CSV table of N, CA and C and ligand atoms in Angstrom, one decimal:
chain,number,residue,atom,x,y,z
C,20,MET,N,61.9,170.5,-24.1
C,20,MET,CA,61.7,169.2,-23.2
C,20,MET,C,60.6,168.1,-24.5
C,21,GLU,N,60.9,167.0,-24.7
C,21,GLU,CA,59.6,166.0,-25.4
C,21,GLU,C,58.9,165.3,-24.1
C,22,VAL,N,57.7,165.6,-24.1
C,22,VAL,CA,57.1,164.3,-23.2
C,22,VAL,C,56.8,163.3,-24.0
C,23,VAL,N,57.6,162.3,-23.4
C,23,VAL,CA,57.2,161.1,-23.6
C,23,VAL,C,56.5,159.9,-22.9
C,24,GLU,N,55.4,159.9,-23.9
C,24,GLU,CA,54.1,159.1,-22.0
C,24,GLU,C,53.7,158.0,-23.2
C,25,LYS,N,54.3,156.8,-23.3
C,25,LYS,CA,52.8,155.8,-23.9
C,25,LYS,C,52.0,155.3,-23.6
C,26,THR,N,52.5,154.8,-21.7
C,26,THR,CA,51.4,153.9,-21.0
C,26,THR,C,50.5,155.6,-19.8
C,27,LYS,N,51.3,155.8,-19.4
C,27,LYS,CA,50.8,156.5,-18.1
C,27,LYS,C,49.9,156.0,-17.6
C,28,ILE,N,50.3,155.5,-16.5
C,28,ILE,CA,50.1,155.1,-15.6
C,28,ILE,C,49.1,155.7,-14.3
C,29,SER,N,48.3,155.8,-14.1
C,29,SER,CA,47.3,156.7,-13.0
C,29,SER,C,47.5,155.8,-11.8
C,30,GLY,N,47.2,157.4,-10.7
C,30,GLY,CA,47.0,156.6,-9.5
C,30,GLY,C,47.3,154.9,-9.0
C,31,ALA,N,45.6,155.1,-9.0
C,31,ALA,CA,44.7,153.7,-8.6
C,31,ALA,C,45.5,152.7,-9.5
C,32,GLU,N,45.9,152.9,-10.8
C,32,GLU,CA,46.7,151.9,-11.6
C,32,GLU,C,47.6,151.6,-11.0
C,33,TRP,N,48.7,152.0,-10.4
C,33,TRP,CA,49.8,151.2,-10.3
C,33,TRP,C,49.9,150.4,-8.8
C,34,GLU,N,48.7,150.6,-8.3
C,34,GLU,CA,48.3,149.5,-6.8
C,34,GLU,C,48.2,148.3,-7.9
C,35,ILE,N,47.5,148.6,-8.8
C,35,ILE,CA,47.1,146.8,-10.3
C,35,ILE,C,49.0,146.5,-10.4
C,36,MET,N,49.7,147.4,-11.1
C,36,MET,CA,50.6,147.3,-11.5
C,36,MET,C,51.7,146.4,-10.6
C,37,ARG,N,51.6,147.2,-9.9
C,37,ARG,CA,52.6,147.1,-8.6
C,37,ARG,C,52.1,144.9,-7.7
C,38,VAL,N,50.9,144.7,-8.1
C,38,VAL,CA,50.6,143.3,-7.9
C,38,VAL,C,51.5,143.0,-8.9
C,39,VAL,N,51.0,143.2,-10.2
C,39,VAL,CA,51.2,141.7,-11.1
C,39,VAL,C,52.9,142.4,-11.5
C,40,TRP,N,53.3,143.2,-11.0
C,40,TRP,CA,55.0,143.2,-11.4
C,40,TRP,C,55.6,142.0,-10.2
C,41,THR,N,55.0,142.1,-9.0
C,41,THR,CA,55.2,141.3,-7.9
C,41,THR,C,54.9,139.2,-8.1
C,42,LEU,N,53.7,139.5,-8.7
C,42,LEU,CA,53.2,137.8,-8.9
C,42,LEU,C,53.6,138.0,-9.6
C,43,LYS,N,54.3,138.5,-11.0
C,43,LYS,CA,54.7,138.0,-12.4
C,43,LYS,C,53.4,137.4,-13.7
C,44,ASN,N,52.1,136.7,-12.9
C,44,ASN,CA,50.5,136.5,-13.4
C,44,ASN,C,50.1,136.4,-12.8
C,45,ALA,N,48.9,136.9,-12.7
C,45,ALA,CA,47.7,137.0,-11.7
C,45,ALA,C,46.5,137.4,-12.6
C,46,THR,N,45.4,136.5,-11.7
C,46,THR,CA,44.0,136.8,-12.3
C,46,THR,C,43.6,138.0,-11.1
C,47,SER,N,42.5,138.3,-11.5
C,47,SER,CA,41.9,139.9,-11.3
C,47,SER,C,42.0,139.1,-9.0
C,48,LYS,N,41.0,137.9,-9.1
C,48,LYS,CA,40.7,137.6,-8.0
C,48,LYS,C,42.3,137.8,-7.0
C,49,ASP,N,43.4,137.2,-7.7
C,49,ASP,CA,44.8,137.4,-6.9
C,49,ASP,C,45.0,138.6,-7.0
C,50,ILE,N,44.6,139.6,-7.8
C,50,ILE,CA,45.2,140.8,-7.3
C,50,ILE,C,44.1,141.3,-6.5
C,51,SER,N,43.0,141.4,-6.5
C,51,SER,CA,41.7,141.3,-5.3
C,51,SER,C,42.2,141.3,-4.1
C,52,SER,N,42.8,140.3,-3.6
C,52,SER,CA,42.6,139.7,-2.6
C,52,SER,C,44.6,140.4,-2.4
C,53,VAL,N,44.9,140.2,-2.8
C,53,VAL,CA,46.5,141.4,-2.5
C,53,VAL,C,45.7,142.8,-1.7
C,54,LEU,N,45.5,143.5,-2.6
C,54,LEU,CA,44.7,144.9,-2.2
C,54,LEU,C,43.6,145.2,-1.3
C,55,GLN,N,43.0,143.8,-1.1
C,55,GLN,CA,41.6,143.7,0.0
C,55,GLN,C,42.0,144.8,1.3
C,56,ASN,N,42.6,144.5,1.6
C,56,ASN,CA,43.1,145.2,2.9
C,56,ASN,C,43.5,147.1,2.5
C,57,LYS,N,44.2,147.2,1.7
C,57,LYS,CA,45.0,148.8,1.5
C,57,LYS,C,43.9,149.2,0.7
C,58,MET,N,43.2,149.0,0.1
C,58,MET,CA,42.0,149.4,-1.1
C,58,MET,C,40.9,149.4,-0.5
C,59,ASP,N,40.6,148.8,-0.1
C,59,ASP,CA,38.7,148.6,-0.1
C,59,ASP,C,37.7,148.7,-1.3
C,60,TRP,N,38.3,147.6,-2.4
C,60,TRP,CA,37.5,148.2,-3.5
C,60,TRP,C,36.9,147.0,-3.8
C,61,LYS,N,35.9,147.1,-4.5
C,61,LYS,CA,34.8,145.9,-4.8
C,61,LYS,C,35.9,145.2,-6.3
C,62,PRO,N,35.2,144.0,-6.2
C,62,PRO,CA,35.6,143.2,-7.3
C,62,PRO,C,35.5,144.0,-8.6
C,63,ALA,N,34.7,144.7,-9.0
C,63,ALA,CA,34.3,145.1,-10.4
C,63,ALA,C,35.5,146.7,-10.2
C,64,THR,N,35.6,147.2,-9.0
C,64,THR,CA,37.3,148.5,-9.2
C,64,THR,C,37.9,148.2,-9.6
C,65,THR,N,38.8,146.7,-9.3
C,65,THR,CA,39.6,146.0,-9.9
C,65,THR,C,39.8,146.0,-11.3
C,66,LYS,N,38.3,145.3,-11.4
C,66,LYS,CA,38.3,144.6,-13.2
C,66,LYS,C,38.1,146.0,-14.0
C,67,THR,N,37.6,146.9,-13.9
C,67,THR,CA,37.8,148.4,-13.9
C,67,THR,C,39.2,148.6,-15.0
C,68,LEU,N,39.8,148.5,-13.3
C,68,LEU,CA,41.3,149.5,-13.6
C,68,LEU,C,42.2,148.1,-14.8
C,69,ILE,N,42.0,147.2,-14.2
C,69,ILE,CA,42.7,146.0,-14.9
C,69,ILE,C,42.3,146.2,-16.6
C,70,GLY,N,40.6,146.4,-16.9
C,70,GLY,CA,40.6,146.9,-18.3
C,70,GLY,C,41.4,147.8,-18.7
C,71,ARG,N,41.2,149.4,-17.9
C,71,ARG,CA,42.0,150.2,-18.6
C,71,ARG,C,43.0,150.2,-18.7
C,72,LEU,N,43.8,149.0,-18.2
C,72,LEU,CA,45.2,148.8,-18.2
C,72,LEU,C,45.4,148.2,-19.2
C,73,VAL,N,44.9,147.1,-19.6
C,73,VAL,CA,45.0,146.0,-21.2
C,73,VAL,C,44.8,146.9,-21.7
C,74,LYS,N,43.7,148.1,-21.9
C,74,LYS,CA,43.6,148.8,-22.8
C,74,LYS,C,44.4,149.9,-23.2
C,75,LYS,N,45.4,150.2,-22.3
C,75,LYS,CA,46.6,150.9,-22.5
C,75,LYS,C,47.9,150.1,-22.9
C,76,GLY,N,47.6,149.2,-22.8
C,76,GLY,CA,48.8,148.2,-23.4
C,76,GLY,C,50.0,148.4,-21.9
C,77,ALA,N,49.8,148.0,-20.9
C,77,ALA,CA,50.4,148.0,-19.9
C,77,ALA,C,50.3,146.3,-19.2
C,78,LEU,N,49.4,145.7,-19.4
C,78,LEU,CA,48.8,144.4,-19.0
C,78,LEU,C,48.4,144.1,-20.2
C,79,ILE,N,49.1,142.5,-20.4
C,79,ILE,CA,49.0,141.3,-21.5
C,79,ILE,C,47.6,140.5,-20.7
C,80,THR,N,46.5,140.1,-21.6
C,80,THR,CA,45.5,139.4,-21.1
C,80,THR,C,45.8,137.8,-21.7
C,81,GLU,N,46.0,136.9,-20.9
C,81,GLU,CA,45.8,135.3,-21.7
C,81,GLU,C,44.9,134.8,-21.0
C,82,ASN,N,44.5,133.6,-21.9
C,82,ASN,CA,43.1,132.6,-21.7
C,82,ASN,C,43.9,131.5,-20.9
C,83,GLU,N,42.9,130.9,-19.8
C,83,GLU,CA,43.4,129.8,-19.3
C,83,GLU,C,42.4,129.1,-18.7
C,84,GLY,N,41.9,128.3,-19.6
C,84,GLY,CA,40.1,127.7,-19.6
C,84,GLY,C,39.4,128.9,-19.3
C,85,ASN,N,38.8,129.0,-17.9
C,85,ASN,CA,37.9,129.9,-18.4
C,85,ASN,C,38.2,131.6,-17.5
C,86,ARG,N,39.4,131.2,-17.0
C,86,ARG,CA,40.0,132.6,-16.2
C,86,ARG,C,40.8,133.3,-17.1
C,87,PHE,N,41.1,134.4,-16.9
C,87,PHE,CA,42.3,135.6,-17.5
C,87,PHE,C,43.5,135.7,-16.5
C,88,ILE,N,44.8,135.6,-17.0
C,88,ILE,CA,45.7,135.8,-16.8
C,88,ILE,C,46.2,137.3,-16.6
C,89,TYR,N,47.0,137.7,-16.0
C,89,TYR,CA,47.2,138.8,-16.3
C,89,TYR,C,48.7,138.9,-16.4
C,90,SER,N,49.5,139.4,-17.1
C,90,SER,CA,51.0,139.8,-16.8
C,90,SER,C,51.2,141.5,-17.6
C,91,ALA,N,52.9,141.9,-17.2
C,91,ALA,CA,52.8,143.2,-17.4
C,91,ALA,C,53.6,143.2,-18.8
C,92,ALA,N,53.2,144.1,-19.2
C,92,ALA,CA,54.0,144.4,-20.6
C,92,ALA,C,54.8,145.4,-20.3
C,93,VAL,N,54.9,145.8,-19.4
C,93,VAL,CA,55.8,147.2,-19.0
C,93,VAL,C,56.7,146.7,-17.7
C,94,SER,N,58.1,146.8,-17.8
C,94,SER,CA,58.9,146.9,-17.1
C,94,SER,C,58.4,147.8,-15.7
C,95,GLU,N,58.7,147.2,-14.8
C,95,GLU,CA,58.2,147.8,-13.7
C,95,GLU,C,59.3,149.1,-13.4
C,96,GLU,N,60.9,149.3,-13.5
C,96,GLU,CA,61.8,150.1,-13.5
C,96,GLU,C,61.6,151.2,-14.5
C,97,ALA,N,61.2,151.0,-15.7
C,97,ALA,CA,61.1,151.4,-16.5
C,97,ALA,C,60.1,152.4,-16.4
C,98,GLU,N,58.8,152.3,-15.9
C,98,GLU,CA,57.8,152.9,-15.7
C,98,GLU,C,57.9,153.8,-14.6
C,99,VAL,N,58.9,153.1,-13.5
C,99,VAL,CA,59.2,153.8,-12.2
C,99,VAL,C,59.8,155.6,-12.8
C,100,LYS,N,61.1,155.2,-13.8
C,100,LYS,CA,61.6,156.1,-14.4
C,100,LYS,C,60.8,157.6,-15.4
C,101,ASN,N,60.0,156.4,-15.8
C,101,ASN,CA,59.2,157.5,-16.8
C,101,ASN,C,58.1,158.3,-15.6
C,102,ALA,N,57.5,157.7,-14.8
C,102,ALA,CA,56.9,158.3,-13.5
C,102,ALA,C,57.7,159.8,-12.8
C,103,ALA,N,58.9,159.3,-12.5
C,103,ALA,CA,59.9,160.4,-12.0
C,103,ALA,C,60.1,161.2,-12.4
C,104,GLN,N,60.7,161.1,-14.7
C,104,GLN,CA,61.0,161.9,-14.7
C,104,GLN,C,59.4,162.9,-15.6
C,105,SER,N,58.6,162.3,-15.2
C,105,SER,CA,57.1,163.3,-15.9
C,105,SER,C,56.9,164.2,-14.5
C,106,ILE,N,57.5,163.8,-13.7
C,106,ILE,CA,57.2,165.1,-12.4
C,106,ILE,C,57.9,166.0,-12.9
C,107,LEU,N,59.2,165.7,-13.0
C,107,LEU,CA,60.3,166.9,-13.7
C,107,LEU,C,59.7,167.6,-14.6
C,108,GLN,N,59.2,166.9,-15.4
C,108,GLN,CA,58.6,167.6,-16.7
C,108,GLN,C,57.6,168.7,-16.5
C,109,ASN,N,57.0,168.1,-15.4
C,109,ASN,CA,56.1,169.3,-14.9
C,109,ASN,C,56.3,170.8,-14.2
C,110,VAL,N,57.6,170.8,-13.7
C,110,VAL,CA,58.3,172.0,-13.3
C,110,VAL,C,59.3,172.5,-14.5
C,111,CYS,N,59.6,174.1,-14.3
C,111,CYS,CA,60.6,175.1,-14.6
C,111,CYS,C,61.9,174.0,-14.6
C,112,ASN,N,62.9,174.1,-15.4
C,112,ASN,CA,64.4,173.4,-15.7
C,112,ASN,C,65.1,174.2,-14.3
C,113,ARG,N,64.9,175.7,-13.3
C,113,ARG,CA,65.2,176.2,-12.8
C,113,ARG,C,64.5,175.2,-10.8
C,114,LYS,N,63.1,174.5,-11.3
C,114,LYS,CA,63.2,174.1,-10.4
C,114,LYS,C,63.1,173.1,-9.7
C,115,VAL,N,64.1,172.1,-10.9
C,115,VAL,CA,64.2,170.6,-10.7
C,115,VAL,C,65.3,170.3,-10.1
C,116,GLY,N,65.7,171.2,-9.3
C,116,GLY,CA,67.3,171.4,-8.6
C,116,GLY,C,66.4,170.7,-7.0
C,117,GLU,N,65.9,172.1,-7.0
C,117,GLU,CA,64.5,172.2,-5.8
C,117,GLU,C,63.9,171.1,-5.5
C,118,THR,N,63.1,170.5,-6.6
C,118,THR,CA,62.4,169.8,-6.5
C,118,THR,C,62.6,168.1,-5.9
C,119,ILE,N,64.3,167.9,-6.7
C,119,ILE,CA,64.9,166.7,-6.3
C,119,ILE,C,65.4,167.0,-4.7
C,120,ALA,N,65.8,168.3,-4.6
C,120,ALA,CA,65.9,168.4,-3.1
C,120,ALA,C,65.1,168.1,-1.9
C,121,ASP,N,63.4,168.8,-2.5
C,121,ASP,CA,62.0,168.7,-1.8
C,121,ASP,C,62.2,166.6,-1.4
C,122,LEU,N,61.9,165.9,-2.5
C,122,LEU,CA,62.3,164.5,-2.8
C,122,LEU,C,62.9,163.7,-1.5
C,123,LEU,N,64.1,164.6,-1.5
C,123,LEU,CA,65.1,163.4,-1.2
C,123,LEU,C,65.2,164.4,0.4
C,124,SER,N,64.9,165.2,0.8
C,124,SER,CA,64.9,165.4,2.2
C,124,SER,C,63.6,164.7,2.6
C,125,GLU,N,62.8,164.3,2.2
C,125,GLU,CA,61.8,163.4,2.8
C,125,GLU,C,61.8,162.4,2.8
C,126,ALA,N,62.8,161.7,1.6
C,126,ALA,CA,62.9,160.6,2.1
C,126,ALA,C,63.6,159.6,2.9
C,127,THR,N,63.2,158.3,3.6
C,127,THR,CA,64.0,158.0,4.7
C,127,THR,C,65.2,157.4,3.7
C,128,LEU,N,66.5,157.0,3.9
C,128,LEU,CA,67.3,156.6,2.7
C,128,LEU,C,68.3,155.8,3.6
C,129,SER,N,69.1,154.6,3.2
C,129,SER,CA,70.2,153.6,4.2
C,129,SER,C,71.2,154.2,3.9
C,130,HIS,N,72.5,153.8,4.1
C,130,HIS,CA,73.3,154.0,4.4
C,130,HIS,C,74.3,154.2,2.3
C,131,ASP,N,74.1,153.2,2.2
C,131,ASP,CA,74.3,152.5,1.0
C,131,ASP,C,73.7,154.1,0.3
C,132,ASP,N,72.5,154.1,0.3
C,132,ASP,CA,71.6,155.2,-0.6
C,132,ASP,C,72.3,156.5,-0.8
C,133,VAL,N,72.5,156.7,0.8
C,133,VAL,CA,73.1,158.1,1.1
C,133,VAL,C,74.2,158.3,0.0
C,134,ALA,N,75.2,157.2,-0.2
C,134,ALA,CA,76.6,157.2,-0.9
C,134,ALA,C,76.3,157.2,-2.6
C,135,LEU,N,75.0,156.5,-2.7
C,135,LEU,CA,75.0,156.5,-3.9
C,135,LEU,C,74.7,157.6,-4.0
C,136,LEU,N,73.9,158.6,-2.9
C,136,LEU,CA,73.7,160.0,-4.1
C,136,LEU,C,74.7,160.6,-3.9
C,137,GLU,N,75.9,160.7,-2.9
C,137,GLU,CA,77.0,161.6,-2.5
C,137,GLU,C,77.3,161.5,-4.1
C,138,SER,N,78.1,160.2,-4.4
C,138,SER,CA,78.7,159.5,-5.7
C,138,SER,C,77.6,160.6,-7.0
C,139,ILE,N,77.0,160.2,-6.9
C,139,ILE,CA,75.9,161.4,-7.6
C,139,ILE,C,75.9,162.6,-7.9
C,140,LEU,N,76.1,163.1,-6.6
C,140,LEU,CA,76.1,164.9,-6.5
C,140,LEU,C,78.1,165.3,-7.2
C,141,GLU,N,78.8,163.9,-6.7
C,141,GLU,CA,80.4,164.0,-7.0
C,141,GLU,C,80.6,164.6,-8.0
C,142,GLU,N,79.9,163.6,-9.0
C,142,GLU,CA,80.2,163.9,-10.3
C,142,GLU,C,79.3,165.4,-11.1
C,143,LYS,N,78.1,166.0,-10.5
C,143,LYS,CA,77.4,166.7,-10.8
C,143,LYS,C,78.3,168.3,-10.6
C,144,LYS,N,79.1,167.7,-9.5
C,144,LYS,CA,80.0,169.1,-9.2
C,144,LYS,C,80.6,169.6,-10.4
C,145,LEU,N,81.1,168.3,-11.0
C,145,LEU,CA,81.9,168.6,-12.6
C,145,LEU,C,81.1,169.1,-13.7
C,146,THR,N,79.9,169.0,-13.6
C,146,THR,CA,79.1,169.7,-14.8
C,146,THR,C,78.0,170.4,-14.6
C,147,ALA,N,78.3,171.1,-13.3
C,147,ALA,CA,77.4,172.2,-12.7
C,147,ALA,C,77.6,173.5,-13.6
C,148,VAL,N,76.1,174.1,-13.4
C,148,VAL,CA,76.4,175.4,-14.7
C,148,VAL,C,76.0,176.6,-13.7
C,149,ASP,N,76.3,177.5,-13.6
C,149,ASP,CA,76.0,178.7,-13.2
C,149,ASP,C,75.0,178.8,-13.0
C,150,GLU,N,74.1,178.7,-13.9
C,150,GLU,CA,72.7,179.0,-14.1
C,150,GLU,C,71.9,178.3,-15.1
C,151,VAL,N,70.7,177.2,-14.4
C,151,VAL,CA,70.4,176.3,-15.3
C,151,VAL,C,69.4,177.4,-16.4
C,152,PRO,N,69.4,176.8,-17.6
C,152,PRO,CA,68.9,178.1,-18.6
C,152,PRO,C,67.2,177.3,-18.3
C,153,CYS,N,66.3,178.2,-18.7
C,153,CYS,CA,64.8,178.3,-18.7
C,153,CYS,C,64.3,177.9,-19.9
C,154,ASP,N,63.4,176.5,-20.0
C,154,ASP,CA,63.0,176.5,-21.6
C,154,ASP,C,61.3,176.4,-21.5
C,155,CYS,N,61.0,177.5,-20.7
C,155,CYS,CA,59.5,177.4,-20.4
C,155,CYS,C,58.9,178.5,-21.7
C,156,VAL,N,57.5,178.1,-21.8
C,156,VAL,CA,56.7,179.1,-22.2
C,156,VAL,C,56.3,180.3,-22.2
C,157,PRO,N,56.9,181.6,-22.5
C,157,PRO,CA,56.4,182.3,-21.2
C,157,PRO,C,54.8,182.2,-20.9
C,158,GLY,N,54.7,182.8,-19.8
C,158,GLY,CA,53.3,182.3,-19.1
C,158,GLY,C,53.7,181.3,-18.2
C,159,GLN,N,54.2,180.5,-18.5
C,159,GLN,CA,54.2,179.3,-17.8
C,159,GLN,C,55.5,179.3,-16.7
C,160,CYS,N,56.0,180.6,-16.2
C,160,CYS,CA,57.0,180.5,-15.1
C,160,CYS,C,57.7,181.8,-15.3
C,161,THR,N,58.1,182.0,-13.9
C,161,THR,CA,58.4,184.1,-14.5
C,161,THR,C,59.6,184.0,-14.3
C,162,CYS,N,60.6,183.0,-15.2
C,162,CYS,CA,61.9,183.5,-15.3
C,162,CYS,C,62.1,184.3,-16.2
C,163,GLN,N,61.4,184.4,-17.2
C,163,GLN,CA,61.4,185.9,-18.3
C,163,GLN,C,61.7,186.7,-17.8
C,164,HIS,N,60.7,187.3,-16.7
C,164,HIS,CA,60.6,187.9,-16.5
C,164,HIS,C,61.7,188.8,-15.8
C,165,MET,N,62.3,187.9,-14.7
C,165,MET,CA,63.6,188.6,-13.9
C,165,MET,C,65.3,188.4,-15.0
C,166,HIS,N,64.5,187.7,-16.1
C,166,HIS,CA,66.0,187.3,-17.0
C,166,HIS,C,66.0,188.0,-18.2
C,167,GLY,N,64.5,188.2,-19.0
C,167,GLY,CA,64.4,188.6,-20.0
C,167,GLY,C,64.4,190.3,-20.5
L,17,LIG,ZN1,61.0,178.7,-16.6
């Protein structure tokens, strides 16, 4: 499995991205004021994180007079999907089901969410295999010991 990570937004940077995705265009002051209560960052911290995101290509900077306006260069949907997939890339293929089950059992879900998941599971039943093949490097999981 190939790891595709272009931007790779880190923990604290997600806080910034979520504000920019919501506001569409934001100054560092806008971002600071949204996160003020939640994060208790100094303005310099916010600016450092914004700078990193610009460098990573996740944020676009525009000059408006003497202000910098930031907007997102990557979509929220795509980034959330990437982040979710990268979690699953960190476990053995055989543990993916268990990992998803853990996430699922801890989530608060609406009736619509449950219906959506049920329909996906119904489809998955049609293509389920007896044993998920492990493609780990020997030494990174214990599957080979049990089956090799
Ligand atoms: Zn494995």
